[in-house]
Short mmCIF file of C-alpha atoms and ligand atoms in Angstrom, two decimals:
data_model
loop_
_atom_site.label_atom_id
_atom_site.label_comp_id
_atom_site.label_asym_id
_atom_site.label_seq_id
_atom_site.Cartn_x
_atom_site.Cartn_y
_atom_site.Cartn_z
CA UNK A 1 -4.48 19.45 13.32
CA UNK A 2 -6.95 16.48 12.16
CA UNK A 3 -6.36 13.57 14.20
CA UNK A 4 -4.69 10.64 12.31
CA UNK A 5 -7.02 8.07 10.45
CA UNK A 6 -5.47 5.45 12.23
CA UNK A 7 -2.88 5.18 14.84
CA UNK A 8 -1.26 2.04 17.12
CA UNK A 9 -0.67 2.54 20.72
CA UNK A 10 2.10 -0.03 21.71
CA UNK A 11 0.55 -2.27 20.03
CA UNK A 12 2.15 -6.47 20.05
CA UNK A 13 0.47 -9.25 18.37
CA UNK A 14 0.85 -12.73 19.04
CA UNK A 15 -0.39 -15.45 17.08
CA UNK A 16 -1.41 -18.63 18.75
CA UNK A 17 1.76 -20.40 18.22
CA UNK A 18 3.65 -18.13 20.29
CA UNK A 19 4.90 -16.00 17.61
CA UNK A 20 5.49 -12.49 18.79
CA UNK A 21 4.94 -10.96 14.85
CA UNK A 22 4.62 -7.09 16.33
CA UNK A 23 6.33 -5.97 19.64
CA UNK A 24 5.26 -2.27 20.72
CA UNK A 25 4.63 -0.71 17.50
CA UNK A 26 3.32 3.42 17.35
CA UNK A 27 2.60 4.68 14.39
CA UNK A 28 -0.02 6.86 12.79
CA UNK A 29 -1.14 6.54 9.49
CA UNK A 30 -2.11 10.07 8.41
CA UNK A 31 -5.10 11.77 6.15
CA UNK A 32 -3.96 12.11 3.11
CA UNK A 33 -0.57 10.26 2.53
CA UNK A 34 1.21 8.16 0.32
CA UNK A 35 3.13 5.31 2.86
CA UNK A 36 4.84 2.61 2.16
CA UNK A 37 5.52 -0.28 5.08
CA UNK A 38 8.59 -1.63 3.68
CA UNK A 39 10.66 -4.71 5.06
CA UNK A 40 12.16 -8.44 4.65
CA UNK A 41 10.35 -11.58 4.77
CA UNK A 42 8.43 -12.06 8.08
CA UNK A 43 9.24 -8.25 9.20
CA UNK A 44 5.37 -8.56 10.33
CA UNK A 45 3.94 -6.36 7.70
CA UNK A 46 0.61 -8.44 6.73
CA UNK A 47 0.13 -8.78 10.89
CA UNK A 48 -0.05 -5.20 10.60
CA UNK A 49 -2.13 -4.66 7.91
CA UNK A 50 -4.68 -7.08 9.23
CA UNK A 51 -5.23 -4.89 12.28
CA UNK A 52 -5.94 -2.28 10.54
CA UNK A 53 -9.40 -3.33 9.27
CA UNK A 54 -9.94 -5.03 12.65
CA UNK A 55 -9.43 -9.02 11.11
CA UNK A 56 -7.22 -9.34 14.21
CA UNK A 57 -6.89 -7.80 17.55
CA UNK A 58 -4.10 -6.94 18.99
CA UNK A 59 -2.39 -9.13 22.03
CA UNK A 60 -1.67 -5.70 24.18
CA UNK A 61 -1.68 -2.21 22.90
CA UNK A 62 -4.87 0.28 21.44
CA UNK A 63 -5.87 0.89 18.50
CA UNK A 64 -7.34 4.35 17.57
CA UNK A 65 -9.92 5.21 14.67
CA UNK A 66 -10.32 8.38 14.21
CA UNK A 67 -8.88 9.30 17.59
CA UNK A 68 -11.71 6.83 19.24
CA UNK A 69 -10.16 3.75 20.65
CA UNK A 70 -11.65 0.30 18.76
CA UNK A 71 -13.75 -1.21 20.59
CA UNK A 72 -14.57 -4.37 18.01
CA UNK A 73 -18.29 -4.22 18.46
CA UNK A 74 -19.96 -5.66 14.78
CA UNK A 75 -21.39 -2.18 14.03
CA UNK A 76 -17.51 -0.50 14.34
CA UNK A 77 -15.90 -3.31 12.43
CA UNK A 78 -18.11 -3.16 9.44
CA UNK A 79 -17.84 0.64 9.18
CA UNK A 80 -13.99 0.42 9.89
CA UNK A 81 -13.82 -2.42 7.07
CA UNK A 82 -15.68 0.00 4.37
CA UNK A 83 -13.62 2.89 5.12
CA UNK A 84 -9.75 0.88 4.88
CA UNK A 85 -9.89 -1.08 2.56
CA UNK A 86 -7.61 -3.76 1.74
CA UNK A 87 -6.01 -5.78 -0.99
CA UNK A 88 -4.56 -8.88 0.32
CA UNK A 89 -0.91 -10.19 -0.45
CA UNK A 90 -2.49 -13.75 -1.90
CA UNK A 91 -5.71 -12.79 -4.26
CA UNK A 92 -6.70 -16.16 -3.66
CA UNK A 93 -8.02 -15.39 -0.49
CA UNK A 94 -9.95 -12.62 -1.40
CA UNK A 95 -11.65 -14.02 -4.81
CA UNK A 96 -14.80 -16.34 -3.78
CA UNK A 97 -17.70 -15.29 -6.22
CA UNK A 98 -18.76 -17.19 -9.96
CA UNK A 99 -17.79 -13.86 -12.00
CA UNK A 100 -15.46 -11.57 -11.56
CA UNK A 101 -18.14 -9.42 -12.31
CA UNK A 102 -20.11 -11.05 -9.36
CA UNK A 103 -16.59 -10.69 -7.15
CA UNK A 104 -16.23 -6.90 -8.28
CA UNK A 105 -19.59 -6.09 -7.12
CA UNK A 106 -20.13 -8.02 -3.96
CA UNK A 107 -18.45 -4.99 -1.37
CA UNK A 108 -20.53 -1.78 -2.79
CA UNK A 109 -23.64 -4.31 -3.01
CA UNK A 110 -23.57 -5.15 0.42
CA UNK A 111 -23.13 -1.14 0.93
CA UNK A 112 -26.60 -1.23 -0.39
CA UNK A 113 -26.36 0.86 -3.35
CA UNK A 114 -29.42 1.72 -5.68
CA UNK A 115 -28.79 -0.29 -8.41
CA UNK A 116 -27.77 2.67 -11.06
CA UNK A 117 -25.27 3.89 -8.64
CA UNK A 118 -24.14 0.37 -8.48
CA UNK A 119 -23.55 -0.41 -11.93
CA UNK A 120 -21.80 2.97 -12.70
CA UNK A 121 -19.60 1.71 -9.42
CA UNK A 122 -18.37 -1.32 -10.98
CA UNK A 123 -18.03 -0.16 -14.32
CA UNK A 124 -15.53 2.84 -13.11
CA UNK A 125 -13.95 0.45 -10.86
CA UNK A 126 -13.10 -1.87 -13.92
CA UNK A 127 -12.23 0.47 -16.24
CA UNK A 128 -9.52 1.96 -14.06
CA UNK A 129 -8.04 -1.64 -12.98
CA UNK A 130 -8.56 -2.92 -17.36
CA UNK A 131 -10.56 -6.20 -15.74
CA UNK A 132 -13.57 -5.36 -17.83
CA UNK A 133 -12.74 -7.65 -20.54
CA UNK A 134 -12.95 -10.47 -17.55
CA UNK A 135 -16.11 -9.60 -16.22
CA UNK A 136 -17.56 -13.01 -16.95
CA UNK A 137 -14.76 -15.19 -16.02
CA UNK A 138 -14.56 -17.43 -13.15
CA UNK A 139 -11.61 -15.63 -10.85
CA UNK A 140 -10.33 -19.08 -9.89
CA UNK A 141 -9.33 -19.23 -13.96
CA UNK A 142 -6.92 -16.23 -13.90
CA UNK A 143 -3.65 -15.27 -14.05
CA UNK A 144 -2.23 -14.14 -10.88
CA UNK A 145 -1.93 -10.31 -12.07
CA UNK A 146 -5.42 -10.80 -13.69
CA UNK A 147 -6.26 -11.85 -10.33
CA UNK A 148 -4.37 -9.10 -8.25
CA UNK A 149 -6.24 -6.63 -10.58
CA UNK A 150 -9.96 -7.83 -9.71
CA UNK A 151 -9.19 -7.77 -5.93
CA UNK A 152 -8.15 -4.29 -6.39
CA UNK A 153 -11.26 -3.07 -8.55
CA UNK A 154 -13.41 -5.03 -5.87
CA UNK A 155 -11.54 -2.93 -2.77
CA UNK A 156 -11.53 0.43 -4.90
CA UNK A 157 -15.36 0.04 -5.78
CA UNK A 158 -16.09 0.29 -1.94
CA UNK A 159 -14.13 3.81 -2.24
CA UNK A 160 -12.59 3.39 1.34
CA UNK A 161 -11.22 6.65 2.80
CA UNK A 162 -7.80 4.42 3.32
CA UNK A 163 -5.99 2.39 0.79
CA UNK A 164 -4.23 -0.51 2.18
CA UNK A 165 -2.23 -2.77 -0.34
CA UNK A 166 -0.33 -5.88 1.09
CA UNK A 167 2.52 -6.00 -1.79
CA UNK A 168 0.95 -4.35 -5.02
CA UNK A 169 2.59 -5.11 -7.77
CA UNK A 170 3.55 -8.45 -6.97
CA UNK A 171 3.05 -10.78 -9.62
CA UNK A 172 2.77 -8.26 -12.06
CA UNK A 173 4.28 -7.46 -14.98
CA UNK A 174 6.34 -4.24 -15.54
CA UNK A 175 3.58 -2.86 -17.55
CA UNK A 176 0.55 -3.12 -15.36
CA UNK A 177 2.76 -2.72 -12.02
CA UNK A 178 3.28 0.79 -13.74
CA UNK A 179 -0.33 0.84 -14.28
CA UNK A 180 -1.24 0.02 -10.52
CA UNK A 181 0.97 2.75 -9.45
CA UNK A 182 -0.53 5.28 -11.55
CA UNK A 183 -4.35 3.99 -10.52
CA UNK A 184 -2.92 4.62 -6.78
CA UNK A 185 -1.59 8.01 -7.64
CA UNK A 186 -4.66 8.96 -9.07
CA UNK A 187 -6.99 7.32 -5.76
CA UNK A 188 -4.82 9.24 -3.71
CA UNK A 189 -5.68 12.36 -5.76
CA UNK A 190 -9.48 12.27 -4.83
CA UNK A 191 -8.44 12.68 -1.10
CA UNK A 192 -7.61 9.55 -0.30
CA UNK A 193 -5.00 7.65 2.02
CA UNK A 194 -3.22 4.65 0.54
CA UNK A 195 -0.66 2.45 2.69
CA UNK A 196 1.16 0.27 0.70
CA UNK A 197 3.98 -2.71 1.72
CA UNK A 198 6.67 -3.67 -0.61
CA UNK A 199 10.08 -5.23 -1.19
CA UNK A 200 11.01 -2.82 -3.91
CA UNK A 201 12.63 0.05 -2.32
CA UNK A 202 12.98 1.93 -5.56
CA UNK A 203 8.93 1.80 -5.83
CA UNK A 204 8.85 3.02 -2.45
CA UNK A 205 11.70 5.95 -2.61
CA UNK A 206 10.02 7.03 -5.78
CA UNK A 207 6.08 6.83 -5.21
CA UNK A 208 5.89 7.16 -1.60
CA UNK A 209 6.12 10.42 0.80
CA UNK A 210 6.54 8.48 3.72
CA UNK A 211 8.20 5.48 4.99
CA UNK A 212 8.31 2.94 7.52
CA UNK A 213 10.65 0.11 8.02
CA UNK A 214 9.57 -2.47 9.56
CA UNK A 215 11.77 -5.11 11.21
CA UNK A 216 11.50 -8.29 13.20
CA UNK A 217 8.47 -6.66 14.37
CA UNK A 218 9.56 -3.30 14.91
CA UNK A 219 9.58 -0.24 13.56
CA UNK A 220 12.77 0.59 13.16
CA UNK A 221 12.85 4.32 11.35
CA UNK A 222 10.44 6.65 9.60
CA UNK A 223 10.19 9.33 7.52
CA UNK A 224 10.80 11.12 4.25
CA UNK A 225 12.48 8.31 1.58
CA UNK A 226 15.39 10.28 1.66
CA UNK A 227 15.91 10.02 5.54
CA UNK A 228 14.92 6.79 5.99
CA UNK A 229 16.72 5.64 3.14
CA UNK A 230 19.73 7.64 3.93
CA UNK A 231 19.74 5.69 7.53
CA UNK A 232 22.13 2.94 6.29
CA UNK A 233 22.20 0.64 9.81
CA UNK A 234 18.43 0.22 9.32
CA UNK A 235 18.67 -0.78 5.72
CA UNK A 236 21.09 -3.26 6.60
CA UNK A 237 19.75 -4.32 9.80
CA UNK A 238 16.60 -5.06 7.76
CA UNK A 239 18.25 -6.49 4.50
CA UNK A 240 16.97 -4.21 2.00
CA UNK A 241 19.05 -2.08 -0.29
CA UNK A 242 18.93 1.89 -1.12
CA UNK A 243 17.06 3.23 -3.94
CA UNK A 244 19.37 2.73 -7.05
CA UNK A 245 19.24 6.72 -7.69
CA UNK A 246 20.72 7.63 -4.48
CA UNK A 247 23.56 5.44 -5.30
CA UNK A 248 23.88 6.82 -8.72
CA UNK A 249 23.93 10.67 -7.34
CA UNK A 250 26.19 9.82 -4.48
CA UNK A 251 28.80 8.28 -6.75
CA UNK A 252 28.51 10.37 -9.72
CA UNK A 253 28.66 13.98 -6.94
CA UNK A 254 25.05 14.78 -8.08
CA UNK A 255 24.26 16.09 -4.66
CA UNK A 256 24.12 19.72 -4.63
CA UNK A 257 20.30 19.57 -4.97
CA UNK A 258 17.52 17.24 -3.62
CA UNK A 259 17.82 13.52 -4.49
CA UNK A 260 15.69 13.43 -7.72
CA UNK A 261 12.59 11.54 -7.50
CA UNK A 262 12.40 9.30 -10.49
CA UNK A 263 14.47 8.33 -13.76
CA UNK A 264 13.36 11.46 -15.65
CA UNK A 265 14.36 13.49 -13.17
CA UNK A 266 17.85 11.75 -12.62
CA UNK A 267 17.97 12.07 -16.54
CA UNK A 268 16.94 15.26 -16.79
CA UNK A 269 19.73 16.53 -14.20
CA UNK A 270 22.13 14.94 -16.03
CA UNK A 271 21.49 16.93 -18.93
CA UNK A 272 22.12 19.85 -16.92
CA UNK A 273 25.10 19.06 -15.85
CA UNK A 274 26.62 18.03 -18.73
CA UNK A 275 25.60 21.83 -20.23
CA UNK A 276 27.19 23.33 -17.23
CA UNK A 277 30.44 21.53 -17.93
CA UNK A 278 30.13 22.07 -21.55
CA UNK A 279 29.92 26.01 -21.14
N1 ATP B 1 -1.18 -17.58 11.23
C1 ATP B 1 0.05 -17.50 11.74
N2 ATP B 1 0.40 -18.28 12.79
C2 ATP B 1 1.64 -18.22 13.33
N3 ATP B 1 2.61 -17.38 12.89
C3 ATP B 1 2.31 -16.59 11.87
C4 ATP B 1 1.03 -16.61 11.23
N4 ATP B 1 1.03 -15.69 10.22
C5 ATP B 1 2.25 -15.13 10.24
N5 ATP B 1 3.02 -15.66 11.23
C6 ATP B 1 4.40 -15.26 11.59
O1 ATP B 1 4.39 -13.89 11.94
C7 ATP B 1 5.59 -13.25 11.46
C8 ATP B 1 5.21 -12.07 10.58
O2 ATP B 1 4.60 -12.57 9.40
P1 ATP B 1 3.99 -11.64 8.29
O3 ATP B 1 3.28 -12.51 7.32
O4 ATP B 1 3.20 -10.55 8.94
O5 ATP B 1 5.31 -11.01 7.63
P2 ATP B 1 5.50 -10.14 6.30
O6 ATP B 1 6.35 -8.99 6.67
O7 ATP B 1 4.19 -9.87 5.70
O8 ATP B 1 6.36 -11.12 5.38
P3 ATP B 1 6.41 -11.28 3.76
O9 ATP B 1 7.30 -10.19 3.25
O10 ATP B 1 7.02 -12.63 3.58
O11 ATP B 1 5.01 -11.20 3.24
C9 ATP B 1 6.39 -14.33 10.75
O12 ATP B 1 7.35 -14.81 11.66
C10 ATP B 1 5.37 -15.41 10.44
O13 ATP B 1 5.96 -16.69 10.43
MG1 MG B 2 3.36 -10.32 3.89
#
């Protein structure tokens, strides 16, 4: 079996107030999946994500790239930061350059790619986040989804191996967080991993193929959505809610099959139960 692309080994961080924001957590982020970190306000999920790309260390614990244990030299951080990539929670943070143009191409230009290659980079990356009709504004001028959207074509232009994406669709509107989802869907396509934390457990039930709850600094279950969200303590313990379609199927007896995955499906098995009855 390939070793994981990432994995924690007890790992606790403590920031210098004191704060314990992750106690002991093990996890492995795998080649090839679609995860989502899910979990209430101050669960610990951004602590997590910023040891992934090695902006923090952790307090106690290893962490393992590519089965090799980090060792935080410069040479291992800047690899480790072009192959996870990650789009913060607050684009504000992430958005320093006079363009967007200029903000889009600063992470493939420091990869030092001939200039050709790195034209055709930013162009795709663009395209596929519909920021192209920004290119010359100053990101500080943007709407927050505007914003959300350059950060992402900036992080996708690198073309990291993993995906990481502190609350995606946050500040967006129904219309491009449908968008996002689909750009994700089709990153994760080429081979790639993409980790994603979120509040909306129907996004994660329906989009992801693995999840992890993540509570006062713990990780408190994992697996398939339907296991995880079919472990009701946890989703209590950690104030979220279940997926609105398992509700619906567990009220209306629609459980003979697998959970469906989205609203088509849900509609779709509807239909055919209504033609059984009818016959
Ligand atoms: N720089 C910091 N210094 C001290 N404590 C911090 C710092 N950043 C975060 N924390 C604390 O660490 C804990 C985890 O915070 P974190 O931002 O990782 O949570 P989160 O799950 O991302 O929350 P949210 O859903 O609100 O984004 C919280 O208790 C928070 O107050
Ligand atoms: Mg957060």
């Amino acid at each position: 079996m390939k070793s994981p692309i990432i994995s924690f080994e007890n790992i606790t961080y403590k920031y210098e107030d004191g704060t314990i924001a992750l106690k002991d957590i093990i996890l492995s982020i795998e080649h090839g999946k679609k995860i989502a970190l899910i979990g209430n306000n101050g669960a610990g999920k951004s602590t997590l994500f910023l040891l992934l790309n090695g902006i923090l260390k952790p307090t106690s614990g290893h962490i393992k790239y590519k089965g090799k244990k980090l060792s935080y030299t410069r040479k291992q951080i800047k690899h480790l930061r072009q192959q996870v990539g990650i789009v913060f929670q607050n684009p504000d943070t992430q958005l320093f350059s006079s363009s967007v143009y200029e903000d889009i191409r600063y992470g493939p230009k420091n990869l030092g790619l001939s200039s050709e290659k790195l034209k055709k980079t930013v162009h795709e990356a663009m395209i596929l986040t519909e920021t192209e009709y920004l290119k010359d504004k100053p990101p500080h001028f943007l709407s927050i989804g505007q914003k959300k959207r350059v950060t992402i074509a900036g992080i996708i232009a690198m073309n990291p191996e993993l995906l990481v994406l502190d609350e995606p669709t946050a500040g967006l509107d129904p219309y491009y967080s449908e968008k996002v989802m689909l750009l994700l869907d089709n990153i994760h396509n080429k081979n790639r991993t993409v980790l994603i934390s979120t509040h909306n457990v129907n996004l994660a039930y329906e989009w992801a193929d693995e999840v992890f709850i993540l509570d006062n600094g713990k990780i408190i279950e994992q697996g398939s959505p339907i296991e995880v969200f079919n472990n009701l303590e946890a989703i209590k313990q950690s104030h979220l809610e279940r997926p609105w379609i398992m509700d619906i199927c567990q009220n209306l007896n629609l459980l003979e099959k697998d959970y469906p995955k989205s609203k088509k499906e849900l509609l779709e098995m509807m239909k055919l139960y209504s033609i059984q009855k009818d016959k």
